[in-house]
């Protein structure tokens, strides 16, 4: 399934994001709150940023505000990832993977 801003279902995405945020509430991970925040930002960006494509495996995101291109497929190219922090790009990849398993 190829997904992009033209065919993603908002309701399904929001359900997937809400489930992921809820699952982290019971998590003992130290970074659970940061991941929850990353998921919120990632879900919002999937609906607002038109420059991304998910081919069912790999996600490519072009930043709306810079020329940066992110391919957050396990690793990421952003500052947060370099500092070992959760990032919204990887949450976007995870959300889309979950989305394709749900839809
Ligand atoms: Zn990132």
CSV table of N, CA and C and ligand atoms in Angstrom, one decimal:
chain,number,residue,atom,x,y,z
A,1,UNK,N,0.8,-1.2,0.0
A,1,UNK,CA,0.0,0.0,0.0
A,1,UNK,C,0.9,1.2,0.0
A,2,UNK,N,0.7,2.1,-1.0
A,2,UNK,CA,1.4,3.4,-1.0
A,2,UNK,C,0.6,4.4,-0.4
A,3,UNK,N,1.2,5.1,0.6
A,3,UNK,CA,0.4,6.1,1.3
A,3,UNK,C,1.1,7.5,1.2
A,4,UNK,N,0.3,8.5,1.1
A,4,UNK,CA,0.8,9.9,1.1
A,4,UNK,C,-0.4,10.8,1.5
A,5,UNK,N,-0.2,12.1,1.5
A,5,UNK,CA,-1.2,13.0,2.1
A,5,UNK,C,-2.5,12.9,1.4
A,6,UNK,N,-2.5,12.5,0.1
A,6,UNK,CA,-3.7,12.5,-0.7
A,6,UNK,C,-4.6,11.3,-0.3
A,7,UNK,N,-4.1,10.2,0.2
A,7,UNK,CA,-4.9,9.0,0.4
A,7,UNK,C,-5.0,8.5,1.8
A,8,UNK,N,-4.3,9.2,2.7
A,8,UNK,CA,-4.3,8.8,4.1
A,8,UNK,C,-5.7,9.1,4.7
A,9,UNK,N,-6.2,8.2,5.5
A,9,UNK,CA,-7.5,8.4,6.2
A,9,UNK,C,-7.2,9.0,7.6
A,10,UNK,N,-7.7,10.2,7.8
A,10,UNK,CA,-7.5,11.0,9.0
A,10,UNK,C,-7.9,10.2,10.2
A,11,UNK,N,-9.1,9.6,10.1
A,11,UNK,CA,-9.7,9.0,11.3
A,11,UNK,C,-8.9,7.7,11.7
A,12,UNK,N,-8.5,6.9,10.7
A,12,UNK,CA,-7.7,5.8,11.0
A,12,UNK,C,-6.3,6.2,11.6
A,13,UNK,N,-5.7,7.2,11.0
A,13,UNK,CA,-4.4,7.7,11.5
A,13,UNK,C,-4.6,8.1,13.0
A,14,UNK,N,-5.7,8.9,13.3
A,14,UNK,CA,-5.8,9.4,14.6
A,14,UNK,C,-6.1,8.2,15.6
A,15,UNK,N,-6.8,7.2,15.2
A,15,UNK,CA,-7.0,6.0,16.0
A,15,UNK,C,-5.7,5.3,16.3
A,16,UNK,N,-4.9,5.1,15.3
A,16,UNK,CA,-3.6,4.5,15.5
A,16,UNK,C,-2.7,5.3,16.4
A,17,UNK,N,-2.7,6.6,16.3
A,17,UNK,CA,-1.9,7.5,17.1
A,17,UNK,C,-2.4,7.4,18.6
A,18,UNK,N,-3.7,7.5,18.7
A,18,UNK,CA,-4.3,7.4,20.1
A,18,UNK,C,-4.0,6.1,20.8
A,19,UNK,N,-4.0,5.0,20.1
A,19,UNK,CA,-3.7,3.7,20.6
A,19,UNK,C,-2.2,3.6,21.0
A,20,UNK,N,-1.4,4.2,20.2
A,20,UNK,CA,0.1,4.2,20.5
A,20,UNK,C,0.4,5.1,21.7
A,21,UNK,N,-0.3,6.2,21.8
A,21,UNK,CA,-0.1,7.1,23.0
A,21,UNK,C,-0.6,6.4,24.3
A,22,UNK,N,-1.7,5.7,24.2
A,22,UNK,CA,-2.3,5.0,25.3
A,22,UNK,C,-1.4,3.9,25.8
A,23,UNK,N,-0.9,3.2,24.8
A,23,UNK,CA,0.0,2.0,25.2
A,23,UNK,C,1.2,2.5,26.0
A,24,UNK,N,1.7,3.7,25.7
A,24,UNK,CA,2.9,4.3,26.4
A,24,UNK,C,2.5,4.7,27.8
A,25,UNK,N,1.3,4.9,28.0
A,25,UNK,CA,0.9,5.4,29.4
A,25,UNK,C,1.2,4.3,30.4
A,26,UNK,N,1.1,3.1,30.0
A,26,UNK,CA,1.4,2.0,31.0
A,26,UNK,C,2.9,1.5,30.9
A,27,UNK,N,3.6,2.2,30.1
A,27,UNK,CA,5.0,1.8,29.8
A,27,UNK,C,5.9,2.4,31.0
A,28,UNK,N,6.9,1.6,31.3
A,28,UNK,CA,7.9,2.0,32.3
A,28,UNK,C,9.1,2.6,31.6
A,29,UNK,N,9.0,2.8,30.3
A,29,UNK,CA,10.2,3.4,29.6
A,29,UNK,C,10.4,4.8,30.2
A,30,UNK,N,11.7,5.1,30.3
A,30,UNK,CA,12.1,6.5,30.8
A,30,UNK,C,11.6,7.5,29.8
A,31,UNK,N,11.6,7.1,28.5
A,31,UNK,CA,11.4,8.1,27.4
A,31,UNK,C,9.9,8.0,26.9
A,32,UNK,N,9.0,7.4,27.7
A,32,UNK,CA,7.6,7.3,27.3
A,32,UNK,C,7.0,8.6,27.0
A,33,UNK,N,7.2,9.6,27.8
A,33,UNK,CA,6.5,10.9,27.6
A,33,UNK,C,7.1,11.6,26.3
A,34,UNK,N,8.4,11.4,26.1
A,34,UNK,CA,8.9,12.0,24.9
A,34,UNK,C,8.4,11.3,23.6
A,35,UNK,N,8.2,10.0,23.7
A,35,UNK,CA,7.7,9.3,22.6
A,35,UNK,C,6.2,9.7,22.3
A,36,UNK,N,5.5,9.9,23.4
A,36,UNK,CA,4.1,10.4,23.3
A,36,UNK,C,4.0,11.7,22.6
A,37,UNK,N,4.9,12.6,23.0
A,37,UNK,CA,5.0,13.9,22.3
A,37,UNK,C,5.4,13.8,20.8
A,38,UNK,N,6.4,12.9,20.6
A,38,UNK,CA,6.8,12.6,19.2
A,38,UNK,C,5.7,12.1,18.3
A,39,UNK,N,4.9,11.2,18.9
A,39,UNK,CA,3.7,10.6,18.2
A,39,UNK,C,2.7,11.7,17.9
A,40,UNK,N,2.4,12.6,18.8
A,40,UNK,CA,1.5,13.7,18.6
A,40,UNK,C,1.9,14.6,17.4
A,41,UNK,N,3.2,14.9,17.5
A,41,UNK,CA,3.8,15.8,16.5
A,41,UNK,C,3.8,15.1,15.1
A,42,UNK,N,4.2,13.8,15.2
A,42,UNK,CA,4.3,13.0,13.9
A,42,UNK,C,3.0,12.9,13.3
A,43,UNK,N,1.9,12.6,14.0
A,43,UNK,CA,0.6,12.4,13.5
A,43,UNK,C,0.1,13.7,12.8
A,44,UNK,N,0.4,14.8,13.5
A,44,UNK,CA,0.0,16.1,13.0
A,44,UNK,C,0.7,16.4,11.7
A,45,UNK,N,2.0,16.1,11.7
A,45,UNK,CA,2.8,16.4,10.5
A,45,UNK,C,2.3,15.6,9.3
A,46,UNK,N,1.9,14.3,9.5
A,46,UNK,CA,1.5,13.5,8.4
A,46,UNK,C,0.2,14.1,7.7
A,47,UNK,N,-0.5,14.9,8.5
A,47,UNK,CA,-1.7,15.5,7.9
A,47,UNK,C,-1.5,16.9,7.4
A,48,UNK,N,-0.4,17.5,7.8
A,48,UNK,CA,-0.1,18.9,7.4
A,48,UNK,C,1.0,19.1,6.4
A,49,UNK,N,2.0,18.2,6.4
A,49,UNK,CA,3.1,18.3,5.5
A,49,UNK,C,2.8,17.4,4.2
A,50,UNK,N,2.6,18.0,3.1
A,50,UNK,CA,2.3,17.3,1.9
A,50,UNK,C,3.5,16.5,1.3
A,51,UNK,N,4.7,16.8,1.8
A,51,UNK,CA,5.9,16.2,1.2
A,51,UNK,C,6.4,15.0,1.8
A,52,UNK,N,5.6,13.9,1.8
A,52,UNK,CA,6.1,12.6,2.3
A,52,UNK,C,5.5,11.5,1.5
A,53,UNK,N,6.1,10.4,1.5
A,53,UNK,CA,5.6,9.2,0.8
A,53,UNK,C,6.0,7.9,1.6
A,54,UNK,N,5.1,7.0,1.7
A,54,UNK,CA,5.4,5.7,2.4
A,54,UNK,C,5.0,4.6,1.4
A,55,UNK,N,6.0,3.8,1.1
A,55,UNK,CA,5.7,2.7,0.1
A,55,UNK,C,5.3,1.4,0.7
A,56,UNK,N,5.0,1.4,2.0
A,56,UNK,CA,4.6,0.2,2.7
A,56,UNK,C,5.8,-0.3,3.6
A,57,UNK,N,7.0,0.2,3.2
A,57,UNK,CA,8.2,-0.2,4.0
A,57,UNK,C,9.0,1.0,4.4
A,58,UNK,N,9.3,1.8,3.4
A,58,UNK,CA,10.1,3.0,3.6
A,58,UNK,C,9.4,4.3,3.5
A,59,UNK,N,9.7,5.2,4.4
A,59,UNK,CA,9.1,6.5,4.5
A,59,UNK,C,10.2,7.6,4.1
A,60,UNK,N,9.8,8.5,3.2
A,60,UNK,CA,10.6,9.6,2.9
A,60,UNK,C,9.8,10.9,3.2
A,61,UNK,N,10.5,11.8,4.0
A,61,UNK,CA,9.8,13.0,4.3
A,61,UNK,C,10.7,14.2,3.9
A,62,UNK,N,10.1,15.2,3.2
A,62,UNK,CA,10.9,16.4,2.9
A,62,UNK,C,10.3,17.4,3.9
A,63,UNK,N,11.2,18.1,4.5
A,63,UNK,CA,10.8,19.1,5.5
A,63,UNK,C,10.1,20.3,4.8
A,64,UNK,N,9.1,20.8,5.5
A,64,UNK,CA,8.3,21.9,5.0
A,64,UNK,C,9.1,23.2,5.2
A,65,UNK,N,10.0,23.2,6.1
A,65,UNK,CA,10.7,24.5,6.5
A,65,UNK,C,12.1,24.5,6.1
A,66,UNK,N,12.7,23.4,5.6
A,66,UNK,CA,14.1,23.4,5.1
A,66,UNK,C,14.2,22.5,4.0
A,67,UNK,N,15.4,22.3,3.4
A,67,UNK,CA,15.6,21.4,2.3
A,67,UNK,C,15.9,20.0,2.8
A,68,UNK,N,15.8,19.8,4.1
A,68,UNK,CA,16.2,18.5,4.7
A,68,UNK,C,15.2,17.4,4.2
A,69,UNK,N,15.8,16.2,4.0
A,69,UNK,CA,15.1,15.0,3.6
A,69,UNK,C,15.4,14.0,4.7
A,70,UNK,N,14.3,13.4,5.2
A,70,UNK,CA,14.5,12.4,6.3
A,70,UNK,C,14.0,11.0,5.8
A,71,UNK,N,14.8,10.0,6.0
A,71,UNK,CA,14.3,8.6,5.7
A,71,UNK,C,14.4,7.9,7.0
A,72,UNK,N,13.4,8.0,7.9
A,72,UNK,CA,13.4,7.5,9.3
A,72,UNK,C,13.0,6.1,9.3
A,73,UNK,N,13.8,5.2,8.7
A,73,UNK,CA,13.5,3.8,8.7
A,73,UNK,C,14.4,3.0,9.6
A,74,UNK,N,14.1,3.2,10.9
A,74,UNK,CA,14.9,2.6,12.0
A,74,UNK,C,15.9,3.6,12.5
A,75,UNK,N,16.6,4.3,11.6
A,75,UNK,CA,17.5,5.4,12.0
A,75,UNK,C,16.9,6.7,11.5
A,76,UNK,N,17.5,7.8,11.9
A,76,UNK,CA,17.0,9.1,11.4
A,76,UNK,C,18.2,10.0,11.2
A,77,UNK,N,17.9,11.1,10.4
A,77,UNK,CA,19.0,12.0,10.1
A,77,UNK,C,18.9,13.3,10.9
A,78,UNK,N,17.9,13.3,11.9
A,78,UNK,CA,17.7,14.6,12.6
A,78,UNK,C,18.6,14.7,13.8
A,79,UNK,N,18.5,15.9,14.4
A,79,UNK,CA,19.3,16.2,15.6
A,79,UNK,C,18.9,15.4,16.8
A,80,UNK,N,17.6,15.2,16.9
A,80,UNK,CA,17.1,14.4,18.1
A,80,UNK,C,17.6,13.0,18.1
A,81,UNK,N,17.6,12.4,16.9
A,81,UNK,CA,18.2,11.0,16.8
A,81,UNK,C,19.6,11.0,17.1
A,82,UNK,N,20.4,12.0,16.6
A,82,UNK,CA,21.8,12.1,16.9
A,82,UNK,C,22.1,12.2,18.4
A,83,UNK,N,21.1,12.7,19.1
A,83,UNK,CA,21.2,12.9,20.6
A,83,UNK,C,20.5,11.8,21.3
A,84,UNK,N,20.2,10.7,20.6
A,84,UNK,CA,19.6,9.5,21.2
A,84,UNK,C,18.2,9.8,21.8
A,85,UNK,N,17.5,10.8,21.2
A,85,UNK,CA,16.1,11.1,21.7
A,85,UNK,C,15.1,10.6,20.7
A,86,UNK,N,13.9,10.4,21.3
A,86,UNK,CA,12.8,10.1,20.4
A,86,UNK,C,12.6,11.2,19.4
A,87,UNK,N,12.2,10.9,18.1
A,87,UNK,CA,11.9,11.9,17.2
A,87,UNK,C,10.6,11.7,16.4
A,88,UNK,N,10.0,12.7,15.9
A,88,UNK,CA,8.7,12.6,15.3
A,88,UNK,C,8.8,11.8,14.0
A,89,UNK,N,9.9,11.9,13.3
A,89,UNK,CA,10.1,11.2,12.0
A,89,UNK,C,10.0,9.7,12.2
A,90,UNK,N,10.7,9.2,13.2
A,90,UNK,CA,10.5,7.7,13.5
A,90,UNK,C,9.1,7.4,13.9
A,91,UNK,N,8.5,8.3,14.7
A,91,UNK,CA,7.1,8.0,15.1
A,91,UNK,C,6.2,8.0,13.9
A,92,UNK,N,6.5,8.8,12.9
A,92,UNK,CA,5.7,8.8,11.6
A,92,UNK,C,5.8,7.5,10.9
A,93,UNK,N,7.1,7.0,10.8
A,93,UNK,CA,7.3,5.7,10.2
A,93,UNK,C,6.5,4.6,10.9
A,94,UNK,N,6.6,4.6,12.2
A,94,UNK,CA,5.9,3.6,13.0
A,94,UNK,C,4.4,3.7,12.9
A,95,UNK,N,3.9,4.9,12.9
A,95,UNK,CA,2.5,5.1,12.8
A,95,UNK,C,2.0,4.6,11.4
A,96,UNK,N,2.7,4.8,10.3
A,96,UNK,CA,2.3,4.4,9.0
A,96,UNK,C,2.4,2.9,8.9
A,97,UNK,N,3.4,2.3,9.5
A,97,UNK,CA,3.5,0.8,9.5
A,97,UNK,C,2.3,0.2,10.3
A,98,UNK,N,1.9,0.8,11.4
A,98,UNK,CA,0.7,0.3,12.2
A,98,UNK,C,-0.5,0.6,11.3
A,99,UNK,N,-0.6,1.7,10.7
A,99,UNK,CA,-1.7,2.1,9.9
A,99,UNK,C,-2.0,1.0,8.8
A,100,UNK,N,-0.9,0.6,8.1
A,100,UNK,CA,-1.1,-0.4,7.0
A,100,UNK,C,-1.5,-1.7,7.6
A,101,UNK,N,-1.1,-2.0,8.8
A,101,UNK,CA,-1.5,-3.3,9.4
A,101,UNK,C,-3.0,-3.2,9.9
A,102,UNK,N,-3.5,-2.0,10.1
A,102,UNK,CA,-4.9,-1.8,10.6
A,102,UNK,C,-5.8,-1.7,9.5
A,103,UNK,N,-5.5,-0.9,8.4
A,103,UNK,CA,-6.4,-0.6,7.4
A,103,UNK,C,-6.7,-1.8,6.4
B,1,LIG,ZN1,14.1,12.2,13.2
